[in-house]
mmCIF file of C-alpha atoms and ligand atoms in Angstrom:
data_model
loop_
_atom_site.group_PDB
_atom_site.id
_atom_site.type_symbol
_atom_site.label_atom_id
_atom_site.label_comp_id
_atom_site.label_asym_id
_atom_site.label_seq_id
_atom_site.Cartn_x
_atom_site.Cartn_y
_atom_site.Cartn_z
ATOM 1 C CA UNK L 1037 -0.043 0.061 -0.088
ATOM 2 C CA UNK L 1038 1.064 3.638 -0.548
ATOM 3 C CA UNK L 1039 0.951 6.527 1.741
ATOM 4 C CA UNK L 1040 -1.872 8.556 0.219
ATOM 5 C CA UNK L 1041 -2.027 11.490 2.496
ATOM 6 C CA UNK L 1042 -1.744 12.673 6.156
ATOM 7 C CA UNK L 1043 -4.683 14.716 7.554
ATOM 8 C CA UNK L 1044 -4.049 17.551 9.881
ATOM 9 C CA UNK L 1045 -6.987 19.222 11.710
ATOM 10 C CA UNK L 1046 -6.847 23.086 11.881
ATOM 11 C CA UNK L 1047 -9.140 25.782 12.992
ATOM 12 C CA UNK L 1048 -8.281 28.189 10.013
ATOM 13 C CA UNK L 1049 -7.271 26.814 6.570
ATOM 14 C CA UNK L 1050 -6.121 30.219 5.373
ATOM 15 C CA UNK L 1051 -3.681 30.558 8.370
ATOM 16 C CA UNK L 1052 -2.558 26.869 8.173
ATOM 17 C CA UNK L 1053 -1.727 26.993 4.502
ATOM 18 C CA UNK L 1054 0.725 29.838 4.784
ATOM 19 C CA UNK L 1055 3.738 27.685 5.955
ATOM 20 C CA UNK L 1056 3.299 25.134 3.125
ATOM 21 C CA UNK L 1057 3.005 28.030 0.613
ATOM 22 C CA UNK L 1058 6.355 29.121 1.861
ATOM 23 C CA UNK L 1059 7.753 25.618 1.782
ATOM 24 C CA UNK L 1060 6.519 25.001 -1.804
ATOM 25 C CA UNK L 1061 7.039 28.350 -2.919
ATOM 26 C CA UNK L 1062 3.618 28.318 -4.699
ATOM 27 C CA UNK L 1063 0.218 29.619 -3.730
ATOM 28 C CA UNK L 1064 -2.507 27.056 -2.527
ATOM 29 C CA UNK L 1065 -5.824 28.425 -3.657
ATOM 30 C CA UNK L 1066 -7.915 25.346 -4.263
ATOM 31 C CA UNK L 1067 -10.279 24.947 -1.212
ATOM 32 C CA UNK L 1068 -12.486 21.795 -1.707
ATOM 33 C CA UNK L 1069 -15.749 21.587 0.323
ATOM 34 C CA UNK L 1070 -16.861 18.152 1.561
ATOM 35 C CA UNK L 1071 -20.312 18.795 3.225
ATOM 36 C CA UNK L 1072 -20.919 15.145 3.623
ATOM 37 C CA UNK L 1073 -18.018 14.990 6.159
ATOM 38 C CA UNK L 1074 -18.675 18.572 7.372
ATOM 39 C CA UNK L 1075 -15.237 19.713 6.375
ATOM 40 C CA UNK L 1076 -13.207 22.165 4.023
ATOM 41 C CA UNK L 1077 -9.959 21.041 2.912
ATOM 42 C CA UNK L 1078 -6.740 22.154 1.008
ATOM 43 C CA UNK L 1079 -4.637 19.259 -0.418
ATOM 44 C CA UNK L 1080 -0.787 20.202 -0.304
ATOM 45 C CA UNK L 1081 0.949 18.143 -2.887
ATOM 46 C CA UNK L 1082 4.422 17.066 -1.863
ATOM 47 C CA UNK L 1083 6.938 14.873 -3.817
ATOM 48 C CA UNK L 1084 5.690 11.572 -2.429
ATOM 49 C CA UNK L 1085 2.384 12.346 -0.666
ATOM 50 C CA UNK L 1086 -0.206 14.883 0.268
ATOM 51 C CA UNK L 1087 -0.863 16.807 3.358
ATOM 52 C CA UNK L 1088 -4.612 17.273 3.886
ATOM 53 C CA UNK L 1089 -5.573 20.415 5.888
ATOM 54 C CA UNK L 1090 -8.897 19.906 7.422
ATOM 55 C CA UNK L 1091 -11.099 22.710 8.774
ATOM 56 C CA UNK L 1092 -14.601 22.039 10.075
ATOM 57 C CA UNK L 1093 -17.627 23.310 8.044
ATOM 58 C CA UNK L 1094 -19.668 24.443 11.183
ATOM 59 C CA UNK L 1095 -19.955 22.662 14.545
ATOM 60 C CA UNK L 1096 -20.846 19.265 13.499
ATOM 61 C CA UNK L 1097 -18.644 16.378 12.302
ATOM 62 C CA UNK L 1098 -15.528 14.434 13.190
ATOM 63 C CA UNK L 1099 -13.075 17.405 12.622
ATOM 64 C CA UNK L 1100 -15.203 19.673 14.750
ATOM 65 C CA UNK L 1101 -15.335 17.277 17.630
ATOM 66 C CA UNK L 1102 -11.606 16.531 17.293
ATOM 67 C CA UNK L 1103 -10.572 20.053 17.488
ATOM 68 C CA UNK L 1104 -12.748 20.440 20.489
ATOM 69 C CA UNK L 1105 -11.452 17.562 22.337
ATOM 70 C CA UNK L 1106 -7.693 17.455 21.360
ATOM 71 C CA UNK L 1107 -6.952 20.738 19.508
ATOM 72 C CA UNK L 1108 -5.197 21.191 16.175
ATOM 73 C CA UNK L 1109 -2.818 18.372 14.899
ATOM 74 C CA UNK L 1110 -2.409 15.024 13.228
ATOM 75 C CA UNK L 1111 -5.884 13.630 12.670
ATOM 76 C CA UNK L 1112 -5.375 10.641 10.414
ATOM 77 C CA UNK L 1113 -3.092 8.846 7.979
ATOM 78 C CA UNK L 1114 -4.463 7.604 4.832
ATOM 79 C CA UNK L 1115 -3.370 4.596 2.729
ATOM 80 C CA UNK L 1116 -4.157 3.758 -0.814
ATOM 81 C CA UNK L 1117 -4.768 0.018 -1.125
ATOM 82 C CA UNK L 1118 -4.826 -2.044 -4.207
ATOM 83 C CA UNK L 1119 -7.665 -4.314 -3.577
ATOM 84 C CA UNK L 1120 -10.207 -2.204 -1.644
ATOM 85 C CA UNK L 1121 -12.939 -4.884 -1.306
ATOM 86 C CA UNK L 1122 -10.762 -7.751 -0.522
ATOM 87 C CA UNK L 1123 -8.955 -5.713 2.162
ATOM 88 C CA UNK L 1124 -12.119 -4.620 3.855
ATOM 89 C CA UNK L 1125 -13.223 -8.259 3.799
ATOM 90 C CA UNK L 1126 -10.109 -9.464 5.439
ATOM 91 C CA UNK L 1127 -10.378 -6.720 8.096
ATOM 92 C CA UNK L 1128 -13.907 -7.659 8.853
ATOM 93 C CA UNK L 1129 -13.029 -11.367 8.924
ATOM 94 C CA UNK L 1130 -10.481 -10.293 11.785
ATOM 95 C CA UNK L 1131 -12.839 -8.412 13.606
ATOM 96 C CA UNK L 1132 -10.958 -5.128 12.991
ATOM 97 C CA UNK L 1133 -13.596 -2.239 13.668
ATOM 98 C CA UNK L 1134 -14.291 -0.360 10.491
ATOM 99 C CA UNK L 1135 -16.308 3.024 10.894
ATOM 100 C CA UNK L 1136 -19.336 2.749 8.942
ATOM 101 C CA UNK L 1137 -19.645 1.881 5.237
ATOM 102 C CA UNK L 1138 -17.311 3.304 2.588
ATOM 103 C CA UNK L 1139 -18.023 6.920 1.527
ATOM 104 C CA UNK L 1140 -16.685 9.066 -1.253
ATOM 105 C CA UNK L 1141 -13.497 11.073 -0.301
ATOM 106 C CA UNK L 1142 -12.072 14.352 -1.735
ATOM 107 C CA UNK L 1143 -10.584 12.491 -4.587
ATOM 108 C CA UNK L 1144 -13.852 10.911 -5.796
ATOM 109 C CA UNK L 1145 -12.636 7.584 -4.820
ATOM 110 C CA UNK L 1146 -14.050 5.167 -2.039
ATOM 111 C CA UNK L 1147 -12.697 5.694 1.594
ATOM 112 C CA UNK L 1148 -13.360 4.094 4.852
ATOM 113 C CA UNK L 1149 -11.708 4.444 8.334
ATOM 114 C CA UNK L 1150 -10.471 1.921 10.711
ATOM 115 C CA UNK L 1151 -11.351 2.886 14.379
ATOM 116 C CA UNK L 1152 -8.335 4.250 16.326
ATOM 117 C CA UNK L 1153 -8.819 1.774 19.074
ATOM 118 C CA UNK L 1154 -7.718 -0.966 16.838
ATOM 119 C CA UNK L 1155 -4.698 0.942 15.521
ATOM 120 C CA UNK L 1156 -2.920 2.046 18.701
ATOM 121 C CA UNK L 1157 -4.688 5.393 18.687
ATOM 122 C CA UNK L 1158 -4.032 6.594 15.183
ATOM 123 C CA UNK L 1159 -6.940 6.993 12.863
ATOM 124 C CA UNK L 1160 -6.203 5.215 9.607
ATOM 125 C CA UNK L 1161 -8.147 5.932 6.473
ATOM 126 C CA UNK L 1162 -7.946 3.388 3.434
ATOM 127 C CA UNK L 1163 -8.476 4.748 0.042
ATOM 128 C CA UNK L 1164 -9.421 2.801 -3.099
ATOM 129 C CA UNK L 1165 -6.866 2.997 -5.776
ATOM 130 C CA UNK L 1166 -8.325 4.963 -8.756
ATOM 131 C CA UNK L 1167 -8.525 2.813 -11.878
ATOM 132 C CA UNK L 1168 -5.427 3.274 -14.117
ATOM 133 C CA UNK L 1169 -5.878 5.286 -17.392
HETATM 134 N N1 CMX R 1261 -7.202 9.887 16.062
HETATM 135 C C1 CMX R 1261 -6.886 9.263 17.193
HETATM 136 N N2 CMX R 1261 -7.905 9.054 18.099
HETATM 137 C C2 CMX R 1261 -9.074 9.697 17.985
HETATM 138 C C3 CMX R 1261 -9.510 10.387 16.799
HETATM 139 C C4 CMX R 1261 -8.398 10.572 15.864
HETATM 140 N N3 CMX R 1261 -8.543 11.397 14.745
HETATM 141 N N4 CMX R 1261 -10.607 10.855 16.976
HETATM 142 C C5 CMX R 1261 -11.073 10.474 18.157
HETATM 143 N N5 CMX R 1261 -10.197 9.699 18.716
HETATM 144 C C6 CMX R 1261 -10.300 8.981 20.165
HETATM 145 C C7 CMX R 1261 -11.115 9.757 21.145
HETATM 146 O O1 CMX R 1261 -10.386 10.748 21.723
HETATM 147 C C8 CMX R 1261 -11.572 8.565 22.045
HETATM 148 O O2 CMX R 1261 -10.479 8.252 22.860
HETATM 149 P P1 CMX R 1261 -10.732 7.925 24.316
HETATM 150 O O3 CMX R 1261 -11.529 6.772 24.311
HETATM 151 O O4 CMX R 1261 -9.507 7.763 24.897
HETATM 152 O O5 CMX R 1261 -11.505 9.182 24.984
HETATM 153 C C9 CMX R 1261 -11.802 7.510 21.042
HETATM 154 O O6 CMX R 1261 -11.026 7.843 19.835
HETATM 155 C C10 CMX R 1261 -13.124 7.290 20.652
HETATM 156 O O7 CMX R 1261 -13.839 8.374 20.676
HETATM 157 P P2 CMX R 1261 -15.358 8.369 20.526
HETATM 158 O O8 CMX R 1261 -15.834 9.547 21.468
HETATM 159 O O9 CMX R 1261 -16.058 6.977 20.752
HETATM 160 O O10 CMX R 1261 -15.667 8.800 19.090
HETATM 161 P P3 CMX R 1261 -15.568 10.107 18.425
HETATM 162 O O11 CMX R 1261 -16.953 10.526 18.372
HETATM 163 O O12 CMX R 1261 -14.606 11.080 18.912
HETATM 164 O O13 CMX R 1261 -15.236 9.697 17.097
HETATM 165 C C11 CMX R 1261 -14.090 8.562 15.346
HETATM 166 C C12 CMX R 1261 -13.982 9.206 16.669
HETATM 167 C C13 CMX R 1261 -12.593 8.200 14.891
HETATM 168 C C14 CMX R 1261 -15.030 7.321 15.388
HETATM 169 C C15 CMX R 1261 -14.712 9.586 14.142
HETATM 170 O O14 CMX R 1261 -13.959 10.724 14.298
HETATM 171 C C16 CMX R 1261 -14.837 9.204 12.884
HETATM 172 O O15 CMX R 1261 -15.931 8.504 12.636
HETATM 173 N N6 CMX R 1261 -13.833 9.350 11.882
HETATM 174 C C17 CMX R 1261 -13.984 8.893 10.690
HETATM 175 C C18 CMX R 1261 -14.397 10.033 9.822
HETATM 176 C C19 CMX R 1261 -13.468 11.332 9.794
HETATM 177 O O16 CMX R 1261 -12.602 11.321 10.422
HETATM 178 N N7 CMX R 1261 -13.886 12.329 8.877
HETATM 179 C C20 CMX R 1261 -12.985 13.581 8.691
HETATM 180 C C21 CMX R 1261 -12.063 13.296 7.729
HETATM 181 C C22 CMX R 1261 -12.639 13.075 6.325
HETATM 182 C C23 CMX R 1261 -11.693 12.952 5.113
HETATM 183 O O17 CMX R 1261 -10.632 13.259 5.246
HETATM 184 O O18 CMX R 1261 -12.175 12.849 3.981
#
C-alpha cells in the first residue's frame, strides 16, 4: 500500500496553508468543500504524498469534535490500497472495527476508516486505488 495523505485538523485553513506556501514556494488556492464530512480542505501536494489540511464546516462532524477535544494536529493517516473490497473483507474477518460503510473522499474514490482503538490510537483511512488510465 502507498501513503496517500496525512490529515491535519486546523481551525483556519487560510492561516494553516501559509507555511506550506512558503515551503513549496507556490500559492495554495484550491479549497475543496466536503459537506458530507462537514469539512473544507486544502490538499498540499508534496513529492511523495499529500498533506490534507482539514477545517470543520460548522460545529458538526469528526473534525469539529476532534478540535474541541484534542486541539489542532495530526488527525489521520491515509493509505491507498490495491484491492479495496478484499482488504475490507479481510479486516472484517479479523473483527477489525471499520467505521461505517465506505464513502466518497475528496478525490472521488471510495474511502473508509479503521477505528483508532484498533490501530494504537491513530485513525487510519483506507482509500481505493483509482482505476489506471
Ligand atoms: N485519532 C486518534 N484518536 C481519536 C481520533 C483521531 N482522529 N478521533 C477520536 N479519537 C479518540 C477519542 O479521543 C476517543 O479516545 P478515548 O476513548 O481515549 O477518549 C476514542 O477515539 C473514541 O472516541 P469516541 O468519542 O467514541 O468517538 P468520536 O466521536 O470522537 O469519533 C471517530 C472518533 C474516529 C469514530 C470519528 O472521528 C470518525 O468517525 N472518524 C471518521 C471520519 C472522519 O474522521 N472524517 C473526517 C476526515 C474526512 C476526510 O479526510 O475525508
